Tab-separated table of C-alpha atoms in Angstrom:
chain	number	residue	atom	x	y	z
A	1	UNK	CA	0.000	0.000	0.000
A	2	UNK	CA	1.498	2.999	-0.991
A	3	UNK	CA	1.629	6.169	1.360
A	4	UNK	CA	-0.683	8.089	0.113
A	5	UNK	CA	-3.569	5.344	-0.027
A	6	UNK	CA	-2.656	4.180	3.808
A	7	UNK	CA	-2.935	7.959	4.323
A	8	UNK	CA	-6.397	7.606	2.770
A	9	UNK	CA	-6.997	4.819	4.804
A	10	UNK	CA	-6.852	6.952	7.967
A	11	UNK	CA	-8.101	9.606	6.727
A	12	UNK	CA	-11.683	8.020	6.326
A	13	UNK	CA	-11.025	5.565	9.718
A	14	UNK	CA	-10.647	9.268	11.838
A	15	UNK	CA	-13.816	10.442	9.440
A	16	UNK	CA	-15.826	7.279	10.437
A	17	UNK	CA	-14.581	7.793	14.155
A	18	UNK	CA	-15.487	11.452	14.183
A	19	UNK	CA	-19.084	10.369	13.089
A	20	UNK	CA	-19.863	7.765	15.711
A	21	UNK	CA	-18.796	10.124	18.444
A	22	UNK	CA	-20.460	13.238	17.651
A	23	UNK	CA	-23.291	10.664	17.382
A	24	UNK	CA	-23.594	9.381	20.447
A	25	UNK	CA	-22.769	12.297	22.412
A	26	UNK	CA	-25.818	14.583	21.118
A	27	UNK	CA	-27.910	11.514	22.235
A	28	UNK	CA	-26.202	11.743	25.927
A	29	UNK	CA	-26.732	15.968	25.766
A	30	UNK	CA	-30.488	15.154	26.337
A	31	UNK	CA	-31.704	11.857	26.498
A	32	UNK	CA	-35.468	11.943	27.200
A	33	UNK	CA	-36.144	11.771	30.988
A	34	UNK	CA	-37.695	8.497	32.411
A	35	UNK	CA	-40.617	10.702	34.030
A	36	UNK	CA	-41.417	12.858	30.572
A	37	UNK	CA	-45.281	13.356	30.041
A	38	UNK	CA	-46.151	15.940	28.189
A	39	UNK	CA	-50.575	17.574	27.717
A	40	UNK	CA	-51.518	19.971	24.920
A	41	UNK	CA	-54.651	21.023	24.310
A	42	UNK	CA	-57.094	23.972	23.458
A	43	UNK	CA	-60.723	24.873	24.132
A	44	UNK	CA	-62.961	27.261	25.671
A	45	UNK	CA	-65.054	29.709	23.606
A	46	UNK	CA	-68.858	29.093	22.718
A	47	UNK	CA	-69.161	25.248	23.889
A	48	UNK	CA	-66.522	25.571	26.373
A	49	UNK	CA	-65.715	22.469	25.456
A	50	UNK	CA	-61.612	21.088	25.488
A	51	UNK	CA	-59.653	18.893	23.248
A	52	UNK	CA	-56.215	17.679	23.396
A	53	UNK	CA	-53.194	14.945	23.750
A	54	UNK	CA	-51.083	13.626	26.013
A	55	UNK	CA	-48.322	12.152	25.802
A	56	UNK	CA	-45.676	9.899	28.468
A	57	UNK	CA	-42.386	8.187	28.660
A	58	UNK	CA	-43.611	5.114	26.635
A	59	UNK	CA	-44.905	6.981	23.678
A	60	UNK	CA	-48.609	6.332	24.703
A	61	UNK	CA	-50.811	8.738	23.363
A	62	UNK	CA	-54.079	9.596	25.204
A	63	UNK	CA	-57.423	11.612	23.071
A	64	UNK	CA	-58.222	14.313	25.914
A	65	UNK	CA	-61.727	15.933	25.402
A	66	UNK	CA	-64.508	17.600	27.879
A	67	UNK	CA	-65.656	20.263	29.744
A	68	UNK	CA	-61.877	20.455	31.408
A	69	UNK	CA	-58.657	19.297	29.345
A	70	UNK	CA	-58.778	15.268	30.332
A	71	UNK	CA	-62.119	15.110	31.575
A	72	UNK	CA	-62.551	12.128	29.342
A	73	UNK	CA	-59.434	10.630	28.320
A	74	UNK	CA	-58.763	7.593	24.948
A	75	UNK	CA	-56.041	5.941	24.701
A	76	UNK	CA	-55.115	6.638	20.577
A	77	UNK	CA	-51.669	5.085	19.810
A	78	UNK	CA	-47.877	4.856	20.369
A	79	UNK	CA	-45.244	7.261	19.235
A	80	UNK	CA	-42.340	5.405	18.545
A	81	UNK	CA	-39.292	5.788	20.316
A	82	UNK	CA	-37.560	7.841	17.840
A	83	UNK	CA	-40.766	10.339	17.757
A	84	UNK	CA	-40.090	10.973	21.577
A	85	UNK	CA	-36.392	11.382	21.200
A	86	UNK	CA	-37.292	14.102	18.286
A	87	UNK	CA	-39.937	16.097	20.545
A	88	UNK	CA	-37.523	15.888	23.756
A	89	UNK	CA	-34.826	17.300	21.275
A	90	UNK	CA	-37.202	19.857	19.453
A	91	UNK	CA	-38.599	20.817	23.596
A	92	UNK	CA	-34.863	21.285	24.785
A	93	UNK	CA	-33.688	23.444	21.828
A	94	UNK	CA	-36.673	25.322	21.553
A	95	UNK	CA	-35.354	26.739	25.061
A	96	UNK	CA	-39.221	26.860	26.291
A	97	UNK	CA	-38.000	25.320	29.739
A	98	UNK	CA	-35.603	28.254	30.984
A	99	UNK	CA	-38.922	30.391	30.217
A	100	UNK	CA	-41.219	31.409	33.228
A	101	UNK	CA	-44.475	29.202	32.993
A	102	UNK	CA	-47.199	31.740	31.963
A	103	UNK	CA	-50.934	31.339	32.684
A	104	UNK	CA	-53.082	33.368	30.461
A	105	UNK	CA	-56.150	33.063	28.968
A	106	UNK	CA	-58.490	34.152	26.339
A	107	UNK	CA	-61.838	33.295	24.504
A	108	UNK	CA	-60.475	30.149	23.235
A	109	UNK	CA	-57.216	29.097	25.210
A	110	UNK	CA	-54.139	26.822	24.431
A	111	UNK	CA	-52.445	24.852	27.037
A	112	UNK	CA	-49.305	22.881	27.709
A	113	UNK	CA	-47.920	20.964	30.055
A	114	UNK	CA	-44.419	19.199	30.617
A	115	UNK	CA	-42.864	17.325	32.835
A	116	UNK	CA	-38.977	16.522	33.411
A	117	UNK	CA	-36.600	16.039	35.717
A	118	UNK	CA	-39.174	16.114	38.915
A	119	UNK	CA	-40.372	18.891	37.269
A	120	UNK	CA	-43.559	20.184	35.745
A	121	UNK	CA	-44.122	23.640	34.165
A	122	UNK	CA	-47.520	24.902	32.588
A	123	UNK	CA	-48.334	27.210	30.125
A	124	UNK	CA	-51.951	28.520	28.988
A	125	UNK	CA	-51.942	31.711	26.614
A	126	UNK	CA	-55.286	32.740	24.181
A	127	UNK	CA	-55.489	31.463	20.981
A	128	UNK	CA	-54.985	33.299	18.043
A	129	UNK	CA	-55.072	33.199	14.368
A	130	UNK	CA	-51.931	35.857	14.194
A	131	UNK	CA	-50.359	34.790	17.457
A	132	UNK	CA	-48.521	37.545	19.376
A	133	UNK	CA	-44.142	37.600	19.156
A	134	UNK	CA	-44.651	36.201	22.862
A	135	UNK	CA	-46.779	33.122	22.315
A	136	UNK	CA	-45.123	32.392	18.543
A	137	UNK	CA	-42.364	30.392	20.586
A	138	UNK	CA	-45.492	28.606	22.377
A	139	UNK	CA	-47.629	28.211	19.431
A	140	UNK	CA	-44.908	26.676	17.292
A	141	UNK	CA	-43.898	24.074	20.052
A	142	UNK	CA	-48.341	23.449	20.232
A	143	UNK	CA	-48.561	23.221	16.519
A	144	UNK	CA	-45.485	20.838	16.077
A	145	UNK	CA	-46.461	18.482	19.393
A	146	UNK	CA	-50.192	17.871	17.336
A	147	UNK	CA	-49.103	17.427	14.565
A	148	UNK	CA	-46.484	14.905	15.334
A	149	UNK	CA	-49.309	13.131	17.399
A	150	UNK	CA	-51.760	13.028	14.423
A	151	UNK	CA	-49.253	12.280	12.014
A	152	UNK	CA	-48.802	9.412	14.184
A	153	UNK	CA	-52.386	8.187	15.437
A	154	UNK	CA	-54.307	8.994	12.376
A	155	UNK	CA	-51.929	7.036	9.628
């Protein structure tokens, strides 16, 4: 083997090495905690009626519905185990959990819930159609966590 394919050689053996590592450690940054449940859900208005999800640790997904967010409650599917590992990642990075929980409320009213690490911190803000710059944050993480959920329940 001449030096400049054993150089080659090495070259892609560090590359492949590289790889694995960076791999594994963005899995140990944040692996999803063994008491994660996470509730979304909106309601209020004319029928002040609720509807929403929830979601724990094993992936099970629960219909929520009634007069109060999990009055009645349906077990609807799984999410696999690479689903929760993508909505612990997308919950970390979207840096929601260094906010202050924020309880507000409007004619029609979103809510979420999540719990890690011993602890749980809510969030309720009003629902709008043009959401305000201080709920986008909130309304992004609520419109990603359904639709993940229906993706998944309603294949």
């Amino acid at each position: 083997m001449t030096k400049a394919q054993l150089s080659f050689v090495f070259f892609l053996s560090l590359l492949v090495a590289c790889s694995s590592a960076k791999e594994g450690n963005s899995s140990q940054q944040s692996p999803l905690p063994g008491d994660f449940f996470i509730e979304v859900g909106e309601g209020g208005g004319f029928t002040g009626l609720w509807q929403g999800y929830s979601v724990d640790s094993t992936g099970a997904v629960q219909k929520l519905s009634g007069r109060t967010l999990g009055a009645s409650r349906a077990p609807v599917g799984t999410l696999s185990a690479d689903s929760l590992r993508s909505l612990w990642r997308y919950i970390t990075e979207s840096g929601i959990l260094s906010e202050a929980p924020s309880l507000a409320a409007g004619n029609m009213t979103r809510t979420l819930t999540i719990t890690a690490h011993g602890a749980t911190t809510r969030y309720s803000w009003p629902k709008s159609l043009s959401p305000e710059r201080s709920t986008a944050r909130l309304d992004d993480l609520y419109t990603y966590i359904v639709a993940m959920i229906t993706r998944t329940v309603h294949k």
